[in-house]
Amino acid sequence: MKDFIEKTLHQKVEIIPYKEIKKFPLVLRTNYQFYQMEIMDQVCILANPKEKSGLAALRRQQKQIERLTGMYCVLYLNYLNYYSRDKMLEEGIPFVWENHQVYIPFLGLLLKQNEARQIKPCLKISFLAQKFLLTALYEEWDDFTVTAAAERIKVSKMSFTRVFDEIESLGIPVLAKRGRSRRYIKAGSKKEIWDIIKPFLRTPLVREFYLEQDLSNISMKSGISGLAELSMLEDNSYPTYAVTKYEIREKGIDQERQIPRDEIPGCVVQEIGYCIPFHQGNIIDPLSIYLSLKDVDDPRVETALEKMLEEYVW
């Protein structure tokens, strides 16, 4: 095992038995032998199936092992057919096929010239990164790897690697490094985390539609209407709704008659860059309401925003 990997990668490899096997369900403990492998300061799990396993089971269990350990998982396979080999290469599943092939894609940049990966400069946070930071604050995440965060947000690991790159480039102090691995850490209470990330966040609004008629096929409230639902503030004489870009065409919003902004509309529809589920009815989340209204020069709005955060976030 060790000799074959070292000979193939031309790198020193340390392999020891993995001690924390109690975190695995019985079916994994029964069917796998687990090791901890370290290559160039990158620590990962080496999982060796005791019997032949089909591709579907290997795929599912490899992801499960990564989720349970928070580390990359490399499958060490004594048996493999070429169809499964090709599918694993196509899907980016790390594996070692005994005496045949080593495929560990997450080491690609480490093995190339033995240089650290360069983080591209980022001047403005993306909506995906902002959604992640706010979700992590609401749900009080801690010690989350790229893999674990990608699964919770339901995006690809590659997309979430870029999110961590953004956060690192912007200098937002919520990531911890262990060797070459990065993790999101809970950097204090919700208020303390908010104070840390707030300077880097932006309004979730992309554009607004001032429509002549109120619409009956939208229910998600935002802006002043959302704040009015979560405070004692009185709403405008017209409702303000939120939609994602995919709903603009789906609900025919871009085909509705619009009016000048100095006239009173039937409703205002705001396109937002992300949507975080909020338990209090059909309203966008409170922190996103705050970010969309924080520059409104009205003491009543400012007071309502602070009270909303006290009641629904802190």
GROMACS .gro file of C-alpha atoms in nm:
model
  314
    1MET     CA    1   0.000   0.000   0.000
    2LYS     CA    2   0.253   0.261   0.118
    3ASP     CA    3   0.529   0.154  -0.122
    4PHE     CA    4   0.303   0.162  -0.427
    5ILE     CA    5   0.168   0.512  -0.351
    6GLU     CA    6   0.517   0.651  -0.278
    7LYS     CA    7   0.663   0.497  -0.592
    8THR     CA    8   0.379   0.628  -0.808
    9LEU     CA    9   0.368   0.983  -0.666
   10HIS     CA   10   0.740   1.016  -0.595
   11GLN     CA   11   0.647   1.161  -0.257
   12LYS     CA   12   0.699   1.046   0.100
   13VAL     CA   13   0.375   0.908   0.243
   14GLU     CA   14   0.282   0.840   0.604
   15ILE     CA   15   0.003   0.588   0.665
   16ILE     CA   16  -0.123   0.494   1.012
   17PRO     CA   17  -0.443   0.325   1.134
   18TYR     CA   18  -0.731   0.571   1.174
   19LYS     CA   19  -0.824   0.575   1.543
   20GLU     CA   20  -1.160   0.754   1.549
   21ILE     CA   21  -1.358   0.474   1.388
   22LYS     CA   22  -1.643   0.512   1.640
   23LYS     CA   23  -1.772   0.808   1.437
   24PHE     CA   24  -1.855   0.566   1.155
   25PRO     CA   25  -2.180   0.364   1.146
   26LEU     CA   26  -2.152  -0.011   1.191
   27VAL     CA   27  -2.189  -0.085   0.819
   28LEU     CA   28  -1.876   0.119   0.739
   29ARG     CA   29  -1.676  -0.024   1.030
   30THR     CA   30  -1.769  -0.374   0.912
   31ASN     CA   31  -1.692  -0.322   0.544
   32TYR     CA   32  -1.383  -0.098   0.551
   33GLN     CA   33  -1.035  -0.079   0.697
   34PHE     CA   34  -0.954   0.287   0.767
   35TYR     CA   35  -0.616   0.460   0.763
   36GLN     CA   36  -0.495   0.816   0.801
   37MET     CA   37  -0.263   0.917   0.517
   38GLU     CA   38  -0.042   1.226   0.503
   39ILE     CA   39   0.123   1.353   0.185
   40MET     CA   40   0.305   1.690   0.183
   41ASP     CA   41   0.118   1.810   0.494
   42GLN     CA   42  -0.220   1.712   0.344
   43VAL     CA   43  -0.401   1.469   0.575
   44CYS     CA   44  -0.678   1.249   0.438
   45ILE     CA   45  -0.861   0.922   0.504
   46LEU     CA   46  -0.758   0.609   0.315
   47ALA     CA   47  -1.056   0.372   0.307
   48ASN     CA   48  -0.993   0.013   0.199
   49PRO     CA   49  -1.307  -0.198   0.129
   50LYS     CA   50  -1.271  -0.550   0.266
   51GLU     CA   51  -1.482  -0.699  -0.014
   52LYS     CA   52  -1.570  -0.610  -0.372
   53SER     CA   53  -1.816  -0.321  -0.387
   54GLY     CA   54  -2.021  -0.176  -0.671
   55LEU     CA   55  -1.966   0.176  -0.803
   56ALA     CA   56  -2.290   0.311  -0.652
   57ALA     CA   57  -2.192   0.194  -0.304
   58LEU     CA   58  -1.836   0.324  -0.337
   59ARG     CA   59  -1.960   0.663  -0.455
   60ARG     CA   60  -2.212   0.694  -0.173
   61GLN     CA   61  -1.981   0.570   0.102
   62GLN     CA   62  -1.686   0.786  -0.008
   63LYS     CA   63  -1.900   1.098   0.032
   64GLN     CA   64  -2.034   0.971   0.365
   65ILE     CA   65  -1.682   0.918   0.498
   66GLU     CA   66  -1.581   1.272   0.398
   67ARG     CA   67  -1.890   1.414   0.565
   68LEU     CA   68  -1.832   1.222   0.888
   69THR     CA   69  -1.460   1.302   0.917
   70GLY     CA   70  -1.442   1.646   0.756
   71MET     CA   71  -1.142   1.522   0.554
   72TYR     CA   72  -1.084   1.411   0.198
   73CYS     CA   73  -1.138   1.037   0.151
   74VAL     CA   74  -0.928   0.828  -0.089
   75LEU     CA   75  -1.059   0.481  -0.170
   76TYR     CA   76  -0.790   0.211  -0.171
   77LEU     CA   77  -0.927  -0.057  -0.403
   78ASN     CA   78  -0.789  -0.407  -0.446
   79TYR     CA   79  -1.053  -0.480  -0.709
   80LEU     CA   80  -1.175  -0.242  -0.980
   81ASN     CA   81  -1.306  -0.276  -1.336
   82TYR     CA   82  -1.227  -0.028  -1.610
   83TYR     CA   83  -1.584   0.100  -1.638
   84SER     CA   84  -1.589   0.196  -1.269
   85ARG     CA   85  -1.236   0.337  -1.301
   86ASP     CA   86  -1.343   0.565  -1.586
   87LYS     CA   87  -1.658   0.682  -1.404
   88MET     CA   88  -1.457   0.764  -1.090
   89LEU     CA   89  -1.209   0.963  -1.297
   90GLU     CA   90  -1.498   1.145  -1.464
   91GLU     CA   91  -1.664   1.227  -1.129
   92GLY     CA   92  -1.341   1.324  -0.952
   93ILE     CA   93  -1.359   1.050  -0.686
   94PRO     CA   94  -1.010   0.998  -0.537
   95PHE     CA   95  -0.885   0.639  -0.548
   96VAL     CA   96  -0.583   0.412  -0.545
   97TRP     CA   97  -0.620   0.100  -0.758
   98GLU     CA   98  -0.368  -0.141  -0.610
   99ASN     CA   99  -0.067  -0.192  -0.839
  100HIS     CA  100  -0.245  -0.010  -1.123
  101GLN     CA  101  -0.321   0.359  -1.071
  102VAL     CA  102  -0.326   0.648  -0.823
  103TYR     CA  103  -0.582   0.926  -0.875
  104ILE     CA  104  -0.588   1.192  -0.601
  105PRO     CA  105  -0.716   1.512  -0.768
  106PHE     CA  106  -0.709   1.731  -0.456
  107LEU     CA  107  -0.328   1.685  -0.448
  108GLY     CA  108  -0.288   1.802  -0.808
  109LEU     CA  109  -0.173   2.153  -0.724
  110LEU     CA  110   0.045   2.031  -0.436
  111LEU     CA  111   0.230   1.792  -0.661
  112LYS     CA  112   0.275   2.044  -0.940
  113GLN     CA  113   0.607   2.219  -0.876
  114ASN     CA  114   0.548   2.173  -0.500
  115GLU     CA  115   0.407   2.527  -0.481
  116ALA     CA  116   0.119   2.672  -0.280
  117ARG     CA  117  -0.195   2.745  -0.479
  118GLN     CA  118  -0.235   3.109  -0.568
  119ILE     CA  119  -0.554   3.279  -0.448
  120LYS     CA  120  -0.697   3.520  -0.704
  121PRO     CA  121  -0.763   3.873  -0.575
  122CYS     CA  122  -1.129   3.942  -0.491
  123LEU     CA  123  -1.267   4.295  -0.466
  124LYS     CA  124  -1.633   4.222  -0.392
  125ILE     CA  125  -1.801   3.932  -0.216
  126SER     CA  126  -2.018   3.705  -0.429
  127PHE     CA  127  -2.378   3.630  -0.340
  128LEU     CA  128  -2.290   3.264  -0.280
  129ALA     CA  129  -2.018   3.357  -0.032
  130GLN     CA  130  -2.255   3.603   0.139
  131LYS     CA  131  -2.528   3.339   0.162
  132PHE     CA  132  -2.276   3.102   0.320
  133LEU     CA  133  -2.158   3.353   0.581
  134LEU     CA  134  -2.512   3.447   0.681
  135THR     CA  135  -2.631   3.085   0.693
  136ALA     CA  136  -2.330   2.989   0.904
  137LEU     CA  137  -2.411   3.277   1.142
  138TYR     CA  138  -2.781   3.186   1.173
  139GLU     CA  139  -2.715   2.815   1.226
  140GLU     CA  140  -2.401   2.868   1.436
  141TRP     CA  141  -2.179   2.644   1.225
  142ASP     CA  142  -1.834   2.562   1.353
  143ASP     CA  143  -1.536   2.369   1.217
  144PHE     CA  144  -1.688   2.327   0.868
  145THR     CA  145  -1.472   2.204   0.580
  146VAL     CA  146  -1.528   2.291   0.215
  147THR     CA  147  -1.690   1.949   0.167
  148ALA     CA  148  -1.929   1.982   0.461
  149ALA     CA  149  -2.030   2.339   0.371
  150ALA     CA  150  -2.087   2.251   0.004
  151GLU     CA  151  -2.320   1.968   0.102
  152ARG     CA  152  -2.521   2.188   0.340
  153ILE     CA  153  -2.557   2.473   0.088
  154LYS     CA  154  -2.614   2.215  -0.191
  155VAL     CA  155  -2.350   2.333  -0.438
  156SER     CA  156  -2.042   2.163  -0.581
  157LYS     CA  157  -1.720   2.134  -0.383
  158MET     CA  158  -1.545   2.329  -0.661
  159SER     CA  159  -1.786   2.621  -0.617
  160PHE     CA  160  -1.726   2.620  -0.244
  161THR     CA  161  -1.351   2.613  -0.287
  162ARG     CA  162  -1.395   2.944  -0.469
  163VAL     CA  163  -1.608   3.072  -0.179
  164PHE     CA  164  -1.326   2.995   0.065
  165ASP     CA  165  -1.081   3.158  -0.179
  166GLU     CA  166  -1.295   3.474  -0.178
  167ILE     CA  167  -1.313   3.483   0.200
  168GLU     CA  168  -0.937   3.435   0.227
  169SER     CA  169  -0.865   3.699  -0.040
  170LEU     CA  170  -1.094   3.954   0.126
  171GLY     CA  171  -0.929   3.889   0.461
  172ILE     CA  172  -1.248   3.794   0.647
  173PRO     CA  173  -1.114   3.630   0.965
  174VAL     CA  174  -1.345   3.328   0.984
  175LEU     CA  175  -1.121   3.058   0.835
  176ALA     CA  176  -0.868   2.841   1.017
  177LYS     CA  177  -0.592   2.649   0.840
  178ARG     CA  178  -0.473   2.303   0.936
  179GLY     CA  179  -0.184   2.228   0.708
  180ARG     CA  180  -0.329   2.299   0.366
  181SER     CA  181  -0.688   2.236   0.477
  182ARG     CA  182  -0.920   2.530   0.550
  183ARG     CA  183  -1.221   2.529   0.781
  184TYR     CA  184  -1.488   2.780   0.875
  185ILE     CA  185  -1.474   2.848   1.247
  186LYS     CA  186  -1.731   3.009   1.475
  187ALA     CA  187  -1.552   3.333   1.568
  188GLY     CA  188  -1.766   3.429   1.869
  189SER     CA  189  -2.133   3.499   1.940
  190LYS     CA  190  -2.377   3.587   1.662
  191LYS     CA  191  -2.331   3.959   1.732
  192GLU     CA  192  -1.953   3.925   1.732
  193ILE     CA  193  -1.955   3.732   1.404
  194TRP     CA  194  -2.190   3.992   1.254
  195ASP     CA  195  -1.950   4.272   1.350
  196ILE     CA  196  -1.666   4.079   1.183
  197ILE     CA  197  -1.840   4.005   0.851
  198LYS     CA  198  -2.067   4.311   0.814
  199PRO     CA  199  -1.802   4.541   0.657
  200PHE     CA  200  -1.758   4.290   0.373
  201LEU     CA  201  -2.127   4.231   0.295
  202ARG     CA  202  -2.342   4.408   0.036
  203THR     CA  203  -2.706   4.462  -0.040
  204PRO     CA  204  -2.873   4.148  -0.179
  205LEU     CA  205  -3.070   4.362  -0.427
  206VAL     CA  206  -2.986   4.320  -0.794
  207ARG     CA  207  -3.263   4.534  -0.948
  208GLU     CA  208  -3.617   4.655  -0.879
  209PHE     CA  209  -3.937   4.656  -1.084
  210TYR     CA  210  -4.193   4.929  -1.006
  211LEU     CA  211  -4.510   4.770  -1.141
  212GLU     CA  212  -4.843   4.932  -1.215
  213GLN     CA  213  -5.044   4.644  -1.067
  214ASP     CA  214  -5.002   4.430  -0.758
  215LEU     CA  215  -4.921   4.068  -0.841
  216SER     CA  216  -5.098   3.768  -0.695
  217ASN     CA  217  -4.834   3.507  -0.786
  218ILE     CA  218  -4.562   3.636  -0.548
  219SER     CA  219  -4.570   3.599  -0.171
  220MET     CA  220  -4.212   3.649  -0.048
  221LYS     CA  221  -4.191   3.993   0.116
  222SER     CA  222  -3.880   4.206   0.139
  223GLY     CA  223  -3.772   4.565   0.190
  224ILE     CA  224  -4.008   4.778   0.399
  225SER     CA  225  -4.281   4.514   0.370
  226GLY     CA  226  -4.051   4.249   0.517
  227LEU     CA  227  -3.938   4.484   0.795
  228ALA     CA  228  -4.301   4.575   0.873
  229GLU     CA  229  -4.380   4.205   0.921
  230LEU     CA  230  -4.097   4.175   1.175
  231SER     CA  231  -4.141   4.504   1.362
  232MET     CA  232  -4.394   4.770   1.457
  233LEU     CA  233  -4.309   4.976   1.147
  234GLU     CA  234  -4.603   5.058   0.919
  235ASP     CA  235  -4.573   4.926   0.566
  236ASN     CA  236  -4.587   5.143   0.256
  237SER     CA  237  -4.920   5.177   0.075
  238TYR     CA  238  -4.791   4.912  -0.169
  239PRO     CA  239  -4.618   4.578  -0.099
  240THR     CA  240  -4.255   4.497  -0.173
  241TYR     CA  241  -4.173   4.144  -0.286
  242ALA     CA  242  -3.855   3.944  -0.343
  243VAL     CA  243  -3.778   3.701  -0.627
  244THR     CA  244  -3.468   3.527  -0.759
  245LYS     CA  245  -3.350   3.579  -1.117
  246TYR     CA  246  -3.506   3.246  -1.219
  247GLU     CA  247  -3.851   3.370  -1.116
  248ILE     CA  248  -3.834   3.691  -1.323
  249ARG     CA  249  -3.920   3.515  -1.647
  250GLU     CA  250  -4.107   3.224  -1.486
  251LYS     CA  251  -4.360   3.461  -1.328
  252GLY     CA  252  -4.362   3.701  -1.623
  253ILE     CA  253  -4.240   3.994  -1.411
  254ASP     CA  254  -4.029   4.141  -1.692
  255GLN     CA  255  -4.344   4.151  -1.909
  256GLU     CA  256  -4.551   4.352  -1.658
  257ARG     CA  257  -4.615   4.722  -1.716
  258GLN     CA  258  -4.369   4.938  -1.519
  259ILE     CA  259  -4.417   5.297  -1.403
  260PRO     CA  260  -4.178   5.583  -1.319
  261ARG     CA  261  -4.028   5.569  -0.970
  262ASP     CA  262  -4.180   5.901  -0.867
  263GLU     CA  263  -4.529   5.748  -0.900
  264ILE     CA  264  -4.699   5.520  -0.647
  265PRO     CA  265  -4.677   5.162  -0.778
  266GLY     CA  266  -4.914   4.870  -0.736
  267CYS     CA  267  -4.614   4.681  -0.598
  268VAL     CA  268  -4.234   4.673  -0.608
  269VAL     CA  269  -4.059   4.350  -0.702
  270GLN     CA  270  -3.697   4.317  -0.597
  271GLU     CA  271  -3.465   4.069  -0.763
  272ILE     CA  272  -3.229   3.934  -0.495
  273GLY     CA  273  -2.901   3.752  -0.542
  274TYR     CA  274  -2.973   3.469  -0.298
  275CYS     CA  275  -3.248   3.337  -0.076
  276ILE     CA  276  -3.199   3.205   0.279
  277PRO     CA  277  -3.501   3.018   0.421
  278PHE     CA  278  -3.648   3.200   0.722
  279HIS     CA  279  -3.893   3.041   0.965
  280GLN     CA  280  -4.113   3.350   1.009
  281GLY     CA  281  -4.350   3.312   0.716
  282ASN     CA  282  -4.288   3.431   0.359
  283ILE     CA  283  -4.021   3.691   0.435
  284ILE     CA  284  -3.655   3.712   0.336
  285ASP     CA  285  -3.415   3.665   0.624
  286PRO     CA  286  -3.365   3.956   0.872
  287LEU     CA  287  -2.996   4.017   0.803
  288SER     CA  288  -3.065   4.050   0.432
  289ILE     CA  289  -3.350   4.292   0.510
  290TYR     CA  290  -3.101   4.492   0.717
  291LEU     CA  291  -2.845   4.496   0.434
  292SER     CA  292  -3.105   4.615   0.183
  293LEU     CA  293  -3.233   4.898   0.408
  294LYS     CA  294  -2.933   5.006   0.617
  295ASP     CA  295  -2.870   5.315   0.402
  296VAL     CA  296  -3.231   5.442   0.423
  297ASP     CA  297  -3.216   5.782   0.595
  298ASP     CA  298  -3.517   5.744   0.822
  299PRO     CA  299  -3.490   5.713   1.204
  300ARG     CA  300  -3.804   5.498   1.215
  301VAL     CA  301  -3.646   5.246   0.977
  302GLU     CA  302  -3.318   5.246   1.169
  303THR     CA  303  -3.498   5.181   1.498
  304ALA     CA  304  -3.712   4.905   1.345
  305LEU     CA  305  -3.405   4.736   1.197
  306GLU     CA  306  -3.227   4.722   1.532
  307LYS     CA  307  -3.535   4.588   1.710
  308MET     CA  308  -3.583   4.326   1.438
  309LEU     CA  309  -3.228   4.198   1.483
  310GLU     CA  310  -3.265   4.187   1.861
  311GLU     CA  311  -3.584   3.983   1.840
  312TYR     CA  312  -3.516   3.751   1.547
  313VAL     CA  313  -3.136   3.710   1.521
  314TRP     CA  314  -2.950   3.767   1.845
   0.00000   0.00000   0.00000
